[in-house]
CSV table of C-alpha atoms and ligand atoms in Angstrom, one decimal:
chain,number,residue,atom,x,y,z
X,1,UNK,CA,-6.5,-41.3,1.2
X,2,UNK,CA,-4.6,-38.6,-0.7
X,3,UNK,CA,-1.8,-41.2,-2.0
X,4,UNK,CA,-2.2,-44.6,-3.2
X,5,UNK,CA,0.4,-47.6,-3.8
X,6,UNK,CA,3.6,-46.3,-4.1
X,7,UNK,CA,2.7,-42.3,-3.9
X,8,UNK,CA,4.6,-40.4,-1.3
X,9,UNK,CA,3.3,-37.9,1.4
X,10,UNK,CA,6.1,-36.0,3.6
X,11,UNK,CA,6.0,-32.5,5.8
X,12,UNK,CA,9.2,-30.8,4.8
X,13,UNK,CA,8.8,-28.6,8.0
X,14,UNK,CA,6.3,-26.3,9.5
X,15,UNK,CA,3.2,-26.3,7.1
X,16,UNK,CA,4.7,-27.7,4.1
X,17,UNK,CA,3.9,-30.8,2.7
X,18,UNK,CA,5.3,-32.4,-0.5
X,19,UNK,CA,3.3,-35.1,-2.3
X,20,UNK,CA,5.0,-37.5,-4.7
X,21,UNK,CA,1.9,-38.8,-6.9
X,22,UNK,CA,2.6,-41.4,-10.2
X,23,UNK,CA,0.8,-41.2,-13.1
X,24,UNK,CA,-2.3,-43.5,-13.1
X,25,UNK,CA,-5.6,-42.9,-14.5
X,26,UNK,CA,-7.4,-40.5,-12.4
X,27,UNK,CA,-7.0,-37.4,-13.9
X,28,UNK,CA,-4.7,-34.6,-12.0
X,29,UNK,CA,-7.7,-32.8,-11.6
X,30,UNK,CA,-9.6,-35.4,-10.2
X,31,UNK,CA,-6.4,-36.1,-7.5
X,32,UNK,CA,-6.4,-32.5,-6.5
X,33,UNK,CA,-9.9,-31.8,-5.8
X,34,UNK,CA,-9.3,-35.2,-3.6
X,35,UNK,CA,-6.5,-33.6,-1.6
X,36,UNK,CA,-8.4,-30.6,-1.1
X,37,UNK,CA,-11.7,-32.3,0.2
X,38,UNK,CA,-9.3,-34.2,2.2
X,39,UNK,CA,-7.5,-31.3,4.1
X,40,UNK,CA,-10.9,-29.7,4.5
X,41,UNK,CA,-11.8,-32.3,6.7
X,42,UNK,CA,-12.9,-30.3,10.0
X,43,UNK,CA,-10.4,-31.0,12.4
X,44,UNK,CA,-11.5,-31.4,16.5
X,45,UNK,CA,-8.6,-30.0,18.5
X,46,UNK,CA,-9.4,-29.7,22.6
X,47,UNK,CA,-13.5,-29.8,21.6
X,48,UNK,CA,-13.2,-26.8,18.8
X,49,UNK,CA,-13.6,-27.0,15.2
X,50,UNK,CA,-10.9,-26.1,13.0
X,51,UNK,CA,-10.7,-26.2,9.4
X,52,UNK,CA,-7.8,-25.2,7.2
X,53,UNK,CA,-7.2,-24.8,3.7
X,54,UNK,CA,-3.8,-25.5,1.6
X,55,UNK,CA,-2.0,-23.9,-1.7
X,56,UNK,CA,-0.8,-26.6,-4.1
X,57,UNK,CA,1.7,-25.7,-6.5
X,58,UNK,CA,2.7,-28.7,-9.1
X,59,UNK,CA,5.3,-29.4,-11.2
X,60,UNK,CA,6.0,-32.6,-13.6
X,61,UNK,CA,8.5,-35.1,-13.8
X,62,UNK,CA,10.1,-35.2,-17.0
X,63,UNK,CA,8.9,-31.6,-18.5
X,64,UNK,CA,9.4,-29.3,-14.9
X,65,UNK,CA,12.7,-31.2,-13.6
X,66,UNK,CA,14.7,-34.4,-13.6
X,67,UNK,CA,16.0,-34.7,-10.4
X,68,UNK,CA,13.8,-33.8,-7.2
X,69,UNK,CA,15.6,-30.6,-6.0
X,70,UNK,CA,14.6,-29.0,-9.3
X,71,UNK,CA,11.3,-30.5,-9.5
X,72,UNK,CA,10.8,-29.2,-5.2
X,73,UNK,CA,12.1,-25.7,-6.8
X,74,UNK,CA,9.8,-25.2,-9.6
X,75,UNK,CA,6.5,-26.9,-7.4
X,76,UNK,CA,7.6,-24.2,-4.3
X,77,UNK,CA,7.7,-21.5,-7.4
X,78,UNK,CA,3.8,-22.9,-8.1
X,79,UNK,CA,3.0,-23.0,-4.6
X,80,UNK,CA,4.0,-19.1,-4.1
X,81,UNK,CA,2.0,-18.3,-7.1
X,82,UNK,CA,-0.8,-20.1,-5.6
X,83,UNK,CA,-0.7,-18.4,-2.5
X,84,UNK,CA,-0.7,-14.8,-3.8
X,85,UNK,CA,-4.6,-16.5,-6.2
X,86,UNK,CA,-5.9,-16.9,-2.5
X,87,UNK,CA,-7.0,-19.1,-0.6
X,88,UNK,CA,-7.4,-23.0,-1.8
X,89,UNK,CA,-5.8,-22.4,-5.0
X,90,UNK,CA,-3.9,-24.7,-7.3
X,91,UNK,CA,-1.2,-23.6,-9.9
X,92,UNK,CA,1.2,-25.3,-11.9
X,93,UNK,CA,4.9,-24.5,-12.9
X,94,UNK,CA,5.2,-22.7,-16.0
X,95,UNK,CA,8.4,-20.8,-18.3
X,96,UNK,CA,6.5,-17.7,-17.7
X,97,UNK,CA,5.8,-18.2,-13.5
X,98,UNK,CA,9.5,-18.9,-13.7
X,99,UNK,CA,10.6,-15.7,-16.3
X,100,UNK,CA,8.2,-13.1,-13.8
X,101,UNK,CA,9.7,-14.8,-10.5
X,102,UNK,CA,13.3,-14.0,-12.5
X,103,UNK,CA,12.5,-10.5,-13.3
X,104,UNK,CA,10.5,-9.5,-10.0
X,105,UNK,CA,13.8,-10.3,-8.4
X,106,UNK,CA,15.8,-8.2,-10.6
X,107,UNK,CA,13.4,-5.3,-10.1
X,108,UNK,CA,14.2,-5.8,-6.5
X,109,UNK,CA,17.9,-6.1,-6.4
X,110,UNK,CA,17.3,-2.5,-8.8
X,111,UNK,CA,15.1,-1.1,-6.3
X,112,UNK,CA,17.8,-1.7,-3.6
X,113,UNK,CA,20.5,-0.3,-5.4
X,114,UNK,CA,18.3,2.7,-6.3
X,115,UNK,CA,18.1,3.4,-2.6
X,116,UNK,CA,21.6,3.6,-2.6
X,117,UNK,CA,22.3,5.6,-5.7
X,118,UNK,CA,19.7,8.1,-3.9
X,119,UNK,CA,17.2,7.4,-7.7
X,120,UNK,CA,14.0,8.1,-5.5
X,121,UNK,CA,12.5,11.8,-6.1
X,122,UNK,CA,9.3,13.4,-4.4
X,123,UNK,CA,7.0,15.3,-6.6
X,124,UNK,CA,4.5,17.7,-4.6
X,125,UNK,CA,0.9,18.2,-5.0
X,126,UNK,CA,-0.5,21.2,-3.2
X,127,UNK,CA,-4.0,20.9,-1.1
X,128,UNK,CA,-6.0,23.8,-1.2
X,129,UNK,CA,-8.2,25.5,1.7
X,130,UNK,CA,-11.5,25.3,-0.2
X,131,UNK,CA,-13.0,28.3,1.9
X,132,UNK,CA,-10.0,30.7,0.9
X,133,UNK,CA,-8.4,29.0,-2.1
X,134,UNK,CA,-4.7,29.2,-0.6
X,135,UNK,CA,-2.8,26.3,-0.2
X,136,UNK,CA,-2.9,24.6,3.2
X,137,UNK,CA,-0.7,21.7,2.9
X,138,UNK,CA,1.6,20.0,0.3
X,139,UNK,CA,1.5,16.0,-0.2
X,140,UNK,CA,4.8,14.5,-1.0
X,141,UNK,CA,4.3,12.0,-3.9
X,142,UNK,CA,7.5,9.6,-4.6
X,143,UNK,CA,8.9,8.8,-8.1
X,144,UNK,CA,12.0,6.6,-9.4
X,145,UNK,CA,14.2,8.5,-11.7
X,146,UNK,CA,15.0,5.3,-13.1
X,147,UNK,CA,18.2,5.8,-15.0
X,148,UNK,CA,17.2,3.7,-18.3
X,149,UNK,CA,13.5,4.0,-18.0
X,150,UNK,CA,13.1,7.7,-16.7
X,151,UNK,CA,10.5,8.8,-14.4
X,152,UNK,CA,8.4,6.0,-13.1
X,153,UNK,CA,5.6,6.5,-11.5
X,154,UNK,CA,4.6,4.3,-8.1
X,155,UNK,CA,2.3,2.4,-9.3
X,156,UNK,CA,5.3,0.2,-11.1
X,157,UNK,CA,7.2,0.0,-7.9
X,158,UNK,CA,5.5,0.8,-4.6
X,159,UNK,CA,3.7,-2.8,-4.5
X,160,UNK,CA,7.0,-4.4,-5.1
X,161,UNK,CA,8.9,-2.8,-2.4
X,162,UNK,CA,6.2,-3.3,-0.1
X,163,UNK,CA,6.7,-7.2,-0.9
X,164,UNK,CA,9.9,-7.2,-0.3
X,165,UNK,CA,10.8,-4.9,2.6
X,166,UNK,CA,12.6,-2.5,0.6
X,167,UNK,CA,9.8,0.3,1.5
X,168,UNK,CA,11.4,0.4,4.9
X,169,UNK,CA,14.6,2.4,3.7
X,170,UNK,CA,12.6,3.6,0.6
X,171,UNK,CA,10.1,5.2,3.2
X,172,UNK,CA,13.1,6.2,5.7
X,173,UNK,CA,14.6,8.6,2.4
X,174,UNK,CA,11.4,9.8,1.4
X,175,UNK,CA,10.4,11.0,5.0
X,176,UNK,CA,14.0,12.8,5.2
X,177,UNK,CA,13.6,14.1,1.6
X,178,UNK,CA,9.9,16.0,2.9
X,179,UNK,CA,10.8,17.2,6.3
X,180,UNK,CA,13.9,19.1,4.6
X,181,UNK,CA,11.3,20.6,1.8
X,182,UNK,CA,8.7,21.4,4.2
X,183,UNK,CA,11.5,23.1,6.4
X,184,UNK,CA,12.9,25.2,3.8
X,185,UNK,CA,9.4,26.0,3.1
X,186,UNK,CA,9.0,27.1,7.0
X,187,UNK,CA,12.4,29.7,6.5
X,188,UNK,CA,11.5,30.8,3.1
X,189,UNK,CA,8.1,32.6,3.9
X,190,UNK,CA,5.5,30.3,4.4
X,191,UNK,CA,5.7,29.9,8.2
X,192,UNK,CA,2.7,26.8,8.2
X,193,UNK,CA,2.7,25.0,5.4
X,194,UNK,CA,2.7,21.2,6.8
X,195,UNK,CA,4.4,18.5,4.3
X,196,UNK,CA,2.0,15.0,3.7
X,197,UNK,CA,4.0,11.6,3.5
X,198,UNK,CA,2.9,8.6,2.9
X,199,UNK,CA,3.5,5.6,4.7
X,200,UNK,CA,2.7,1.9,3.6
X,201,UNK,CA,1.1,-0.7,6.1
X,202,UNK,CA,4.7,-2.4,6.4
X,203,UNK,CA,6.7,0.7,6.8
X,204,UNK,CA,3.8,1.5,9.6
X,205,UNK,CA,4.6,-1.2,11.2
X,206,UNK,CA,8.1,-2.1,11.2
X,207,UNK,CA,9.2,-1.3,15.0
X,208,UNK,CA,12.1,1.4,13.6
X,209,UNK,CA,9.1,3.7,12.7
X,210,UNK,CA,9.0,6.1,15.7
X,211,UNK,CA,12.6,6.3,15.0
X,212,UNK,CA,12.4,7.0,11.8
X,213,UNK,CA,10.5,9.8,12.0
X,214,UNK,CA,12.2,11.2,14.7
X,215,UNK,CA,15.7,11.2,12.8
X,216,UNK,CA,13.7,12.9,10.1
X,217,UNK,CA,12.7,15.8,12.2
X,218,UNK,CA,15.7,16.1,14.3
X,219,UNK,CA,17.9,16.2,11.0
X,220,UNK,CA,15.9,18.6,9.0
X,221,UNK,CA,15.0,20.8,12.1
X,222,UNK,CA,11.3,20.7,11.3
X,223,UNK,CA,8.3,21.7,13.6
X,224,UNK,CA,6.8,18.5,13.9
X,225,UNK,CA,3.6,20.3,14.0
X,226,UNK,CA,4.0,20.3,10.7
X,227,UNK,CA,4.7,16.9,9.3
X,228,UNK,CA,1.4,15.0,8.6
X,229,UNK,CA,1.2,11.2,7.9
X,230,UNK,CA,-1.2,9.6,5.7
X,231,UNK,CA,-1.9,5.9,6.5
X,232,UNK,CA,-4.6,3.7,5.1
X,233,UNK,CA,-7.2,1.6,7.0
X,234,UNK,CA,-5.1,-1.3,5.9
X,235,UNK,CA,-1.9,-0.1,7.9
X,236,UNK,CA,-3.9,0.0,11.3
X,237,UNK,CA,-7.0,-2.6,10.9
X,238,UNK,CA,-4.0,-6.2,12.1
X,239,UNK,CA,-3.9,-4.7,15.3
X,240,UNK,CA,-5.2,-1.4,16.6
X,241,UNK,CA,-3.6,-1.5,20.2
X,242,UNK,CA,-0.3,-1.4,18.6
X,243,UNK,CA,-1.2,1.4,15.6
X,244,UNK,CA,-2.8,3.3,18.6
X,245,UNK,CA,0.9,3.3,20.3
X,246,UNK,CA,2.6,4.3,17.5
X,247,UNK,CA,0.4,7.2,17.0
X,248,UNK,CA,0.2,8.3,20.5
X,249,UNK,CA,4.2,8.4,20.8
X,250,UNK,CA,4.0,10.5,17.6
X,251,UNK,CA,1.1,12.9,18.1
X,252,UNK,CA,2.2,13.7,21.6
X,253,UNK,CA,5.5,14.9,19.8
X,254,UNK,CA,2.8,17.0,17.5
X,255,UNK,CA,3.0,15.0,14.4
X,256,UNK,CA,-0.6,14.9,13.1
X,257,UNK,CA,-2.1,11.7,11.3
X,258,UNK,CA,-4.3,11.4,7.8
X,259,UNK,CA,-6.4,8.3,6.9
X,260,UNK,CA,-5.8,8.1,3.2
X,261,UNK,CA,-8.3,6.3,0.5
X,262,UNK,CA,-11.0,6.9,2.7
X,263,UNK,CA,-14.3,5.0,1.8
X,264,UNK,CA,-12.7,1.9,-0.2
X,265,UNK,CA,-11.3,-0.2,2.4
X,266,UNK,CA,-13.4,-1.0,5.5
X,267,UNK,CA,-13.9,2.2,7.3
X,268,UNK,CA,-14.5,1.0,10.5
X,269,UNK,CA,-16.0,3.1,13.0
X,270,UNK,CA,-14.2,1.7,15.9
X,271,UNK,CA,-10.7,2.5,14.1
X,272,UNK,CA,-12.1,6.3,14.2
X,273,UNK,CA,-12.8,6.5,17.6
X,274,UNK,CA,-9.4,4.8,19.0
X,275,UNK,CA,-7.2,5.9,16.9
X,276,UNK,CA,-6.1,10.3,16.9
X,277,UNK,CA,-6.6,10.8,13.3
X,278,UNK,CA,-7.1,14.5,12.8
X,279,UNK,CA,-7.5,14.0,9.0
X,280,UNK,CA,-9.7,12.4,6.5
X,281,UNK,CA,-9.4,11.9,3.4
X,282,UNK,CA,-12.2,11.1,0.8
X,283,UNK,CA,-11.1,8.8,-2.3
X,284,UNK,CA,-11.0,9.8,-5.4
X,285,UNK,CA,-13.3,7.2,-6.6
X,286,UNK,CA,-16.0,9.2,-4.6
X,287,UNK,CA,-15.5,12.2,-6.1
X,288,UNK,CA,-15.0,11.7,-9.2
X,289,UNK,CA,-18.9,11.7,-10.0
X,290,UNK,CA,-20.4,14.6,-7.9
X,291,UNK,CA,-22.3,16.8,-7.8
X,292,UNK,CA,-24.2,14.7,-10.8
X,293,UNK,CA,-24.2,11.3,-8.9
X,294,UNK,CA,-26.8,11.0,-6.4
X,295,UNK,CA,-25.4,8.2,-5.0
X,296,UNK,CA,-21.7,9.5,-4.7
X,297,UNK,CA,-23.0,12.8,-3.5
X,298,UNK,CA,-25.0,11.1,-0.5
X,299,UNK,CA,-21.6,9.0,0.6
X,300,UNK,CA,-19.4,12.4,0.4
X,301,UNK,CA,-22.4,14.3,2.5
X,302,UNK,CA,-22.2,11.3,5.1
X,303,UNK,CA,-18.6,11.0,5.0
X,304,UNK,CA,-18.4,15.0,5.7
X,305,UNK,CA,-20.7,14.1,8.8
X,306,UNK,CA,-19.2,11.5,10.4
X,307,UNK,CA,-15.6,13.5,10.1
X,308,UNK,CA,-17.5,16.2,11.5
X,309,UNK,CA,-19.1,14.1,14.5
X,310,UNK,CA,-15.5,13.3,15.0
X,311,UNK,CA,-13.8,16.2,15.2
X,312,UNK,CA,-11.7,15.3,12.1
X,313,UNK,CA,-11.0,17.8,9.0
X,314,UNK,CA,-11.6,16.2,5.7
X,315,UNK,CA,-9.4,16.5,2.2
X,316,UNK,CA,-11.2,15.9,-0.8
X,317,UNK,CA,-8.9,13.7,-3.2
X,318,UNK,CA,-8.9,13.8,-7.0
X,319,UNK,CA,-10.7,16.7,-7.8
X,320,UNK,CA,-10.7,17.3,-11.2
X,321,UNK,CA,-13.6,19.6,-12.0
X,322,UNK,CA,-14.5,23.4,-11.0
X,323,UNK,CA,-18.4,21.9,-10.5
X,324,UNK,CA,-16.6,19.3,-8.3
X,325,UNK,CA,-14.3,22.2,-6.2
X,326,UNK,CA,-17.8,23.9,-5.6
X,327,UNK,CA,-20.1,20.9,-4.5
X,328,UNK,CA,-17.8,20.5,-1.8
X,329,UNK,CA,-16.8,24.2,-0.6
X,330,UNK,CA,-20.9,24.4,-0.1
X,331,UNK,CA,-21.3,20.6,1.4
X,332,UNK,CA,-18.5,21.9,4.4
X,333,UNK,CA,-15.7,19.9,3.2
X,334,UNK,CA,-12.2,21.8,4.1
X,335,UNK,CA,-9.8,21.1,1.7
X,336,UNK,CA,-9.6,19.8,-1.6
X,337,UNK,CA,-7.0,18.3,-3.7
X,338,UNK,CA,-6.9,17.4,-7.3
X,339,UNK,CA,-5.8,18.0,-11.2
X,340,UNK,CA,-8.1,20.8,-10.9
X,341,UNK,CA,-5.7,23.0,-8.5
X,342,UNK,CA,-2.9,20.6,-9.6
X,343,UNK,CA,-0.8,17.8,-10.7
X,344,UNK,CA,1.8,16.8,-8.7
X,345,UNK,CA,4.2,18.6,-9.4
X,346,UNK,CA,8.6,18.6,-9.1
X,347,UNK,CA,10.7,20.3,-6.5
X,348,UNK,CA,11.1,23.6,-7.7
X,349,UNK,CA,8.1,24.5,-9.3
X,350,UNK,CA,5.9,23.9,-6.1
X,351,UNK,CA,7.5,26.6,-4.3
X,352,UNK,CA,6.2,28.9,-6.8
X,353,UNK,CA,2.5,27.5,-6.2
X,354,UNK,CA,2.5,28.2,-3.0
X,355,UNK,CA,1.5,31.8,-2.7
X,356,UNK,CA,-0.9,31.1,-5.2
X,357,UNK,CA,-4.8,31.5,-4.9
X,358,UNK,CA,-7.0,29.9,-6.1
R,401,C2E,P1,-2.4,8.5,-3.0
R,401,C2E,O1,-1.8,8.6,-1.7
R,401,C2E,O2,-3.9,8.3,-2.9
R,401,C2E,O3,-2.0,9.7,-3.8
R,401,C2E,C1,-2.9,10.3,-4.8
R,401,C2E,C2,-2.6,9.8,-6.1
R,401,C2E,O4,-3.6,10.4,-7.0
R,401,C2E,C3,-1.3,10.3,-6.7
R,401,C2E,O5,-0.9,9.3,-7.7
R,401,C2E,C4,-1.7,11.6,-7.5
R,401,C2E,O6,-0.9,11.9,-8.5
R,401,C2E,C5,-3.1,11.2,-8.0
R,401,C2E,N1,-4.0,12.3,-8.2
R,401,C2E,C6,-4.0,13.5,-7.5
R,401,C2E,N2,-5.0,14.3,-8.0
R,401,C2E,C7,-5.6,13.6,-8.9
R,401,C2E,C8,-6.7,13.9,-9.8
R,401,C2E,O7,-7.3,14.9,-9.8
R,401,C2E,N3,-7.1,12.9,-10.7
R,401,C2E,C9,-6.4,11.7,-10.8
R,401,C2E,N4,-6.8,10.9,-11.7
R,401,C2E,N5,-5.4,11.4,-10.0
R,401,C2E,C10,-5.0,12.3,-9.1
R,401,C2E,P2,0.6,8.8,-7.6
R,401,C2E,O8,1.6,10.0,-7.3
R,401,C2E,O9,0.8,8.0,-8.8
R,401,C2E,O10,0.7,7.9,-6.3
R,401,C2E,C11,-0.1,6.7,-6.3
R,401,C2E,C12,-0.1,6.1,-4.9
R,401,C2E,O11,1.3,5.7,-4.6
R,401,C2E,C13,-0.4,7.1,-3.8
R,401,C2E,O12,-1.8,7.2,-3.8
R,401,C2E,C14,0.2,6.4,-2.6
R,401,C2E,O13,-0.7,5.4,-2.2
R,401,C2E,C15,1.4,5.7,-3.2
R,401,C2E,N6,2.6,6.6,-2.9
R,401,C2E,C16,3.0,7.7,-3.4
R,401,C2E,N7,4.1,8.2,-2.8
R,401,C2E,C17,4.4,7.3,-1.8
R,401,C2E,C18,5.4,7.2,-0.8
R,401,C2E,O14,6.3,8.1,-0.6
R,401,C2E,N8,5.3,6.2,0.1
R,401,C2E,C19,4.3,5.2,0.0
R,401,C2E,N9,4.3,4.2,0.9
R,401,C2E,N10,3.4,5.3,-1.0
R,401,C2E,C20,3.4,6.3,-1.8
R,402,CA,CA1,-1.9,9.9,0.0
R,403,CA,CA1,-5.4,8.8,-1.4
């Protein structure tokens, strides 16, 4: 019984459900752990066991709304807010759930127009071979020249974009912007230096995303030998088959694939094995405490071995430290990349790093 007397329960369409509860005295706490035991009831469907779980987002009449389209508004607002807690969860409406929704969709209606007004920048950080200390490869690292707030980092955007499907066309510019670098590159003395872009689980796997990359060749004339993409776990772990097509379309062109972050997510062993990575690369989090952590030194050495078992080179990320650089020349990692070669840094100045050695 979720509802007694006069209560109300309705589905307002595919998995929504809107309860209409009066005040009596059971505590709302009380009531929702109720519902909750309720829909976790075990369900028998066709002899198999299902159980599900809901979000409850709640508002109050007076205080949240007066008339029931506000009151569904700010309870949907809840529910959302609910749903991003996790599973199960329960939230209430609030002027503060109501003054981030307000300026999340702001920033988002910004980020669109930034697109447009062409705001986005790439900063470059160079990766260095750590046998010879020359620079092997440049990652592409994208910033918002905001035009009120300056340079933002992504950190305060990436996420948001991601949310909202924005990071299609944002990923579509920066892949343009870093095939026409890494070309000018290719005509202005450094034959092989490949250009590193990275691409966000949606972005993988919006279905424009061969053709995206594609365009961005074609366009800037690149040797797609020379682009590299750097994907998480995350982008390729929903469904493998379909990552595995994506990939294959683009490494028989000669585009080469990265697994980025590597180490923090789930790294799966299957993924390696199905999947034509030719690129590794270690997190930062890893290296940040070798060669004096035992621990973080025995997960780089095994990392290194499994990439090796595989075939794949490996990219040491966030290397800060010339004791780090050296721990992983002698433990056979390839290349390295970190404050301690450099930051990233803006479009003209890499060129100038890249006949550097280190
Ligand atoms: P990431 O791909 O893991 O990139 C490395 C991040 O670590 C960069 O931060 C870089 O500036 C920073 N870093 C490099 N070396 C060091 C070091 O020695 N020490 C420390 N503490 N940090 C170091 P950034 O540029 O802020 O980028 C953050 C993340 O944003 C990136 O992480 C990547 O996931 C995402 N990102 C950047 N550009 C793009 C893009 O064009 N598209 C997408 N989808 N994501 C991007
Ligand atoms: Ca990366
Ligand atoms: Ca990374």
């Amino acid at each position: 019984r979720l509802a007694t007397g006069h209560d109300i329960v309705a589905r307002i369409g595919g998995d929504e459900f809107v309860l209409v509860l009066h005040e009596n005295n059971e505590s709302f706490d009380e009531r929702h752990q109720r519902i909750k035991a309720a829909v976790a009831q075990p369900l028998m469907i066709q002899g198999m066991d299902f159980t599900v779980s809901c979000s409850i987002g709640v508002a109050y009449y007076p205080w949240h709304g007066l008339v029931a389209s506000d009151l569904f508004k700010a309870a949907d607002l809840a529910m959302y807010k609910a749903k991003e807690n996790g599973r199960n969860a329960v939230e209430t409406f609030s002027q503060e759930l109501l003054d981030s929704a307000r300026q999340k969709f702001l920033r988002a209606e910004e980020l669109r127009k930034a697109i447009q007004n062409d705001e986005f920048v790439l900063h470059f950080q160079p990766q260095i071979e750590l046998k010879t200390g020359l620079v092997s490869g440049v990652e592409a690292l994208v910033r918002w020249n905001h035009p009120l707030e300056g340079m933002l980092p992504p950190s305060e955007f990436i996420s948001l974009a991601e949310e909202t499907g924005v990071i299609v066309e944002l990923g579509e510019a920066v892949l343009r912007k870093a095939c026409h670098k890494a070309k000018k590159w290719s005509t202005n003395g450094h034959p092989r230096i490949p250009v590193s872009v990275n691409m966000s689980p949606k972005q993988f796997q919006n279905a424009g995303v061969i053709n995206h990359v594609k365009t961005a060749l074609r366009e800037s004339g690149l040797d797609p030998s020379l682009l590299e993409i750097e994907i998480t776990e995350s982008s390729v772990m929903r469904d493998i088959g379909s990552a595995a097509g994506v990939m294959k379309e683009l490494t028989d062109m000669g585009v080469t694939f990265a697994i980025d972050d590597f180490g923090t997510d789930y790294s799966c062993l299957n993924m390696l094995k199905k999947l034509p990575f030719s690129r590794l690369k270690i997190d930062r989090s890893f290296i940040t405490n070798t060669p004096d952590g035992e621990q973080d030194c025995a997960i780089v050495t095994a990392i290194l071995n499994l990439a090796r078992s595989f075939k794949l080179q490996v990219v040491a990320e966030g290397v800060e430290t010339i004791e780090q650089a050296r721990f992983l020349r002698l433990a056979g990692c390839e290349h390295g990349q970190g404050y301690f070669y450099s930051r990233p840094v803006c479009d003209r100045t890499i060129d100038a790093l890249l006949d550097k050695q280190y």
